[in-house]
Structure formats: C-alpha cells, structure tokens
Coordinates of C-alpha atoms in Angstrom, one line a residue:
M290 CA -0.3 0.0 -0.1
E291 CA 2.9 2.0 1.4
E292 CA 5.1 1.3 -2.3
N293 CA 1.9 2.3 -4.2
M294 CA 1.3 5.8 -3.0
E295 CA 5.0 6.8 -3.6
E296 CA 4.4 5.7 -7.1
G297 CA 2.4 7.6 -7.4
Q298 CA 3.0 10.5 -5.4
T299 CA 6.5 10.4 -7.5
Q300 CA 4.5 10.4 -11.0
K301 CA 2.9 13.3 -9.8
G302 CA 5.9 15.3 -9.0
C303 CA 7.3 13.1 -12.9
F304 CA 3.8 15.0 -14.2
E305 CA 4.0 18.2 -12.2
C306 CA 7.9 18.7 -13.8
C307 CA 7.4 18.2 -17.5
I308 CA 3.7 20.9 -17.6
K309 CA 6.2 22.8 -16.1
C310 CA 9.3 22.8 -18.3
L311 CA 6.1 23.1 -21.2
G312 CA 4.9 26.0 -19.2
G313 CA 8.6 27.2 -20.2
I314 CA 9.1 26.3 -23.7
P315 CA 8.8 30.0 -25.1
Y316 CA 6.6 28.7 -28.6
A317 CA 6.4 32.0 -30.3
S318 CA 9.6 31.4 -30.3
L319 CA 9.6 28.5 -31.6
I320 CA 7.1 28.8 -34.1
A321 CA 9.2 31.7 -36.4
T322 CA 12.7 29.5 -35.9
I323 CA 11.6 27.0 -37.4
L324 CA 9.9 28.7 -40.3
L325 CA 13.3 30.8 -40.4
Y326 CA 15.4 27.6 -41.1
A327 CA 13.0 26.6 -43.2
G328 CA 12.8 29.6 -45.8
V329 CA 16.9 30.1 -45.5
A330 CA 17.0 26.7 -46.0
L331 CA 15.0 27.0 -48.9
F332 CA 16.6 30.4 -49.9
C333 CA 19.9 29.3 -49.9
G334 CA 19.6 25.4 -51.3
C335 CA 17.2 26.1 -54.2
G336 CA 18.9 29.8 -55.0
H337 CA 22.6 27.6 -55.3
E338 CA 20.7 25.2 -57.1
A339 CA 20.0 27.4 -59.6
L340 CA 23.3 29.4 -59.8
S341 CA 25.3 26.5 -60.8
G342 CA 21.9 25.7 -63.2
T343 CA 22.1 29.2 -65.1
V344 CA 25.7 29.0 -64.8
N345 CA 25.8 25.4 -66.8
I346 CA 23.1 27.4 -69.1
L347 CA 25.2 30.0 -69.9
Q348 CA 28.0 27.6 -70.5
T349 CA 26.3 25.9 -73.0
Y350 CA 23.3 27.2 -75.2
F351 CA 24.8 31.1 -75.0
E352 CA 27.6 30.2 -75.1
M353 CA 29.8 31.9 -73.2
A354 CA 33.4 32.0 -71.5
R355 CA 34.8 32.3 -68.3
T356 CA 36.6 35.8 -68.4
A357 CA 41.2 35.2 -68.0
G358 CA 42.5 37.2 -65.3
D359 CA 40.8 39.2 -62.3
T360 CA 37.9 40.5 -64.9
L361 CA 34.1 41.2 -63.3
D362 CA 31.6 39.0 -64.9
V363 CA 28.6 37.1 -65.0
F364 CA 30.6 33.9 -64.2
T365 CA 32.5 36.3 -60.9
M366 CA 29.7 37.8 -59.5
I367 CA 27.8 34.6 -59.8
D368 CA 30.5 33.0 -57.6
I369 CA 30.0 36.1 -55.5
F370 CA 26.1 35.2 -55.4
K371 CA 27.0 31.4 -53.5
Y372 CA 29.9 32.3 -51.1
V373 CA 26.8 34.9 -50.0
I374 CA 24.0 32.1 -49.6
Y375 CA 26.5 30.1 -47.9
G376 CA 27.8 33.0 -44.9
I377 CA 23.5 33.6 -44.6
A378 CA 22.7 30.2 -44.3
A379 CA 25.6 30.0 -40.9
A380 CA 24.8 33.4 -39.7
F381 CA 21.0 32.7 -39.9
F382 CA 21.6 29.4 -38.0
V383 CA 23.5 31.1 -35.4
Y384 CA 21.0 34.3 -34.7
G385 CA 18.0 31.6 -34.4
I386 CA 20.0 30.0 -32.1
L387 CA 20.3 33.3 -30.3
L388 CA 16.7 34.2 -30.7
M389 CA 15.5 31.0 -29.6
V390 CA 17.9 31.4 -26.2
E391 CA 16.7 34.9 -25.4
G392 CA 12.4 33.5 -25.6
F393 CA 14.0 30.7 -23.6
F394 CA 15.6 33.2 -20.9
T395 CA 12.5 35.7 -21.5
T396 CA 9.3 33.4 -20.6
G397 CA 11.4 32.2 -17.9
A398 CA 12.0 36.1 -16.7
I399 CA 8.1 36.5 -17.0
K400 CA 7.1 33.2 -15.2
D401 CA 9.6 33.5 -11.6
L402 CA 9.0 36.6 -11.1
Y403 CA 8.3 36.0 -7.4
G404 CA 11.1 33.2 -7.4
D405 CA 14.9 33.2 -7.7
F406 CA 15.0 35.0 -10.7
K407 CA 15.6 38.5 -11.4
I408 CA 14.5 41.2 -14.1
T409 CA 18.6 42.5 -14.8
T410 CA 18.8 45.7 -16.6
C411 CA 20.9 43.4 -19.1
G412 CA 18.4 41.8 -19.6
R413 CA 16.6 44.6 -20.9
C414 CA 19.0 45.7 -23.1
V415 CA 19.7 42.5 -25.0
S416 CA 16.0 42.2 -25.8
A417 CA 16.2 46.4 -27.1
W418 CA 18.8 45.2 -28.4
F419 CA 17.6 41.5 -30.3
I420 CA 14.7 44.1 -31.8
M421 CA 16.9 46.4 -33.2
L422 CA 18.5 43.4 -34.5
T423 CA 15.5 41.8 -36.0
Y424 CA 13.7 44.7 -37.8
L425 CA 17.8 45.5 -39.6
F426 CA 17.8 41.8 -41.0
M427 CA 14.1 41.6 -41.7
L428 CA 14.8 45.4 -44.3
A429 CA 17.9 43.3 -45.1
W430 CA 16.0 40.2 -46.1
L431 CA 12.7 42.4 -48.3
G432 CA 16.4 43.8 -50.3
V433 CA 17.1 39.6 -50.4
T434 CA 13.6 39.0 -51.7
A435 CA 13.0 41.8 -54.4
F436 CA 16.4 41.1 -56.4
T437 CA 15.5 36.8 -55.6
S438 CA 12.3 37.6 -57.5
L439 CA 14.8 39.2 -61.4
P440 CA 16.2 36.0 -61.9
V441 CA 12.4 34.8 -61.2
Y442 CA 11.5 37.8 -64.6
M443 CA 14.3 36.3 -66.5
Y444 CA 13.1 33.2 -66.3
F445 CA 9.7 33.4 -67.1
N446 CA 10.5 35.1 -70.1
L447 CA 12.8 32.9 -71.1
W448 CA 10.2 30.6 -71.2
T449 CA 7.2 32.3 -72.3
I450 CA 9.3 32.8 -75.4
C451 CA 9.9 28.5 -75.7
R452 CA 6.4 28.1 -75.7
N453 CA 4.9 30.3 -77.5
T454 CA 7.5 28.8 -80.7
T455 CA 5.6 25.6 -79.9
L456 CA 1.9 27.5 -80.6
V457 CA 2.8 29.6 -83.0
E458 CA 4.3 28.4 -86.1
G459 CA 7.2 29.8 -87.7
A460 CA 7.6 32.7 -85.6
N461 CA 11.4 34.0 -84.9
L462 CA 11.5 35.2 -81.4
C463 CA 14.9 36.2 -79.5
L464 CA 16.2 36.9 -76.3
D465 CA 19.5 39.6 -75.4
L466 CA 21.4 39.1 -72.4
R467 CA 22.2 42.4 -73.1
Q468 CA 18.7 43.9 -71.9
F469 CA 19.0 42.5 -69.2
G470 CA 22.9 43.1 -67.7
I471 CA 24.6 40.6 -68.5
V472 CA 26.9 40.9 -70.8
T473 CA 27.8 44.0 -71.5
I474 CA 26.8 46.3 -74.6
G475 CA 29.9 46.0 -76.6
E476 CA 29.2 42.0 -76.5
E477 CA 26.4 40.7 -78.1
K478 CA 24.6 37.4 -76.7
K479 CA 21.5 36.5 -78.7
I480 CA 19.6 33.5 -79.5
C481 CA 16.5 33.1 -81.4
T482 CA 13.9 31.0 -81.7
V483 CA 15.5 29.4 -85.4
S484 CA 18.5 28.6 -84.1
E485 CA 19.0 24.6 -83.1
N486 CA 20.7 25.5 -79.1
F487 CA 17.1 28.0 -78.3
M488 CA 15.2 24.5 -79.0
R489 CA 18.2 22.2 -77.1
M490 CA 17.7 24.8 -74.5
C491 CA 13.7 24.8 -73.7
E492 CA 13.2 20.6 -74.6
S493 CA 15.6 20.0 -72.5
T494 CA 14.7 20.4 -68.2
E495 CA 17.5 21.8 -67.4
L496 CA 16.4 25.4 -67.9
N497 CA 13.1 24.2 -65.7
M498 CA 14.2 22.8 -63.2
T499 CA 16.4 26.1 -62.7
F500 CA 13.6 27.8 -63.4
H501 CA 11.4 26.4 -60.7
L502 CA 14.5 26.1 -57.7
F503 CA 14.7 30.6 -58.5
I504 CA 10.3 29.7 -57.8
V505 CA 11.0 28.5 -54.8
A506 CA 14.3 30.8 -53.6
L507 CA 11.6 33.3 -53.4
A508 CA 9.0 31.7 -51.6
G509 CA 12.7 31.4 -48.9
A510 CA 12.7 34.1 -49.1
G511 CA 9.2 35.2 -48.1
A512 CA 9.0 33.3 -45.5
A513 CA 12.6 34.1 -43.8
V514 CA 10.6 38.5 -44.0
I515 CA 8.1 36.6 -42.9
A516 CA 9.7 35.0 -40.0
M517 CA 10.9 38.6 -39.5
V518 CA 7.9 40.0 -39.3
H519 CA 6.7 37.3 -36.4
Y520 CA 9.9 37.4 -33.7
L521 CA 9.6 41.2 -34.1
M522 CA 6.0 40.8 -33.0
V523 CA 7.3 38.0 -30.6
L524 CA 10.3 40.4 -29.4
S525 CA 8.1 43.6 -28.8
A526 CA 5.9 42.0 -27.1
N527 CA 8.4 39.9 -24.5
W528 CA 9.5 43.9 -24.1
A529 CA 6.2 45.3 -23.4
Y530 CA 5.7 42.0 -20.2
V531 CA 9.3 42.4 -19.2
K532 CA 8.5 46.7 -18.8
D533 CA 5.3 46.0 -16.8
A534 CA 7.2 43.1 -14.9
C535 CA 10.1 45.4 -13.6
R536 CA 7.4 47.4 -12.5
M537 CA 6.1 44.6 -11.3
Q538 CA 9.0 44.1 -9.2
K539 CA 9.8 47.8 -8.8
Y540 CA 6.5 48.2 -7.2
E541 CA 5.8 45.4 -5.1
D542 CA 9.9 46.1 -3.9
I543 CA 8.3 50.3 -2.3
K544 CA 5.3 48.2 -1.1
S545 CA 7.2 46.4 1.4
K546 CA 9.8 48.8 2.5
E547 CA 6.5 50.8 3.2
E548 CA 5.0 48.0 5.0
Q549 CA 8.3 46.7 6.9
E550 CA 7.8 51.1 7.8
L551 CA 4.8 50.8 8.8
H552 CA 5.5 47.6 11.3
D553 CA 8.7 49.6 12.6
I554 CA 6.2 52.8 13.7
H555 CA 3.7 50.4 15.1
S556 CA 6.3 48.3 17.0
T557 CA 7.3 52.3 18.0
R558 CA 4.4 53.6 19.8
S559 CA 3.9 50.2 21.7
K560 CA 6.4 50.2 23.5
E561 CA 6.3 54.0 23.5
R562 CA 2.6 53.4 25.4
L563 CA 4.0 50.5 27.5
N564 CA 6.4 52.9 28.8
A565 CA 4.3 55.5 29.6
Y566 CA 1.9 53.2 31.3
T567 CA 5.3 51.4 32.9

C-alpha cells in the first residue's frame, strides 16, 4: 500500500515537472525559428542549385565562357553570390539559436518573477538590441526577396518565349542578354528561336528545373521575411511584458518597504505606550 502511494507521488511529481517544463517553452519563438530555418534552407539550397544551373545554361546554350584574369564577369558574380549564400546560411543558423535562447530566458524571467530569477537591466538591453537587429534583418530580407524576383522574371520571359515558339509556328523570337545587364553592350549574346541551341534549351529539363528552383528560393526568402516579422512581434511582446514585470517588481519592493516602515512605527509606538503606562 505504501509502495503504491510512493509510486503515485513519484508519477505526480514527474507530471508536474513535465508541465512546468512545457510551460517554460517559448512556443511563439519556436514557431518563428522553424519558419526562419525552413525559409533560409529553401533560399540557400535552391538558390545555390539554381545559380549552378544558370552557369550551365549560359555556357552550354549561350556559348559564354569565363573571362581570364580578374575581370568581373557574370560567372564571377555568380561565384560571389554562392559565397554570400554560405554566409547567410551560417549566420542565420546562429541567429535563430540566439533568438531561441533569448525567448527561453525572457519566458523564464516572466514566469519566475517572484522567484529567485530577477530581470536585470542587462536583460532589458539585450531584448532591445535583438528588436533593433531583427528589424534590420527584416529590411535586409525584403531586399533579398526583391533581388531574387529578378532571375524569376528573366526565366519567366525565357520560358514564355519557349512556350510561344511551340504554339505559334514560324515565329522568330530572340532573347538578348544585354537587355538584362548580364553582358556588356559591346558583346552580342543573343539566342533566337530559329537556332538549334534554342530548341535544345527549350526541350531540356535544365531550364524548367532552374526556373522552378528560383521560384522556390523566392518563396524561401518570403518565408524568412515572415519569420522576421513574427520575431519582431514576439520580441516586442516580450519587451512589453518585461517592462511591466520590472514595474511590478519596483512596486512590490516599495510596498514591502512601506509595510516594514509601518510595522517599525507601530512597534515603536507600542513600546512608548508600554513605557508610559509603566
């Protein structure tokens, strides 16, 4: 009988501990972190593969070659974009972890307001710093989203030309890379529907795959923007809660001091009355 009671108390203690742990999880920050990781993974992975596919298309069908030396051509720019993608993946992986840690500490500070854990001025400064940094990152991701829409637009035009060629017989449509700024004005890198390279490009799966990879990368960048907005709402709410909690702490401290002073005054007067009566 006693063993059953001990087992029941142990299970109850474990259940209460699990509930307490689940209550300390910052679910809003967790959702934003998952959305951020998903968006960054889609943007970096699909964007990297789409850039590699673009290099193959330019070299195979537009007959472009890398410029020797330190000349800044389109292939060098693509390599730079790939390194930027590596940096974005690493940086936002770390930043997502930092925001999750900040969410755990803020949630714990609010829930344990009257316990041993106290909200410090440093903690409030860190929350304000994360708000400012997340806002800047949101603006940066908006720029990345706008920039990613450019190759989507270019590939959509190319895909449309391929589609119109199959629908309209005898149509002679051309795509000049100079109008997109990929090559200089002096270079003529133009491909027309009557050429063999154009027909092979339209029939290949590489064009369709690269086009859809850029679309997914654009969707990933949009998801990262939504994650940044979500983080801003979470951080702003946490900041407001922390600010109110600090005010509550000050109020409780002042109230405790006043009660102690009243108690001291009452004790002093009681002693004076007792002495006067004696």
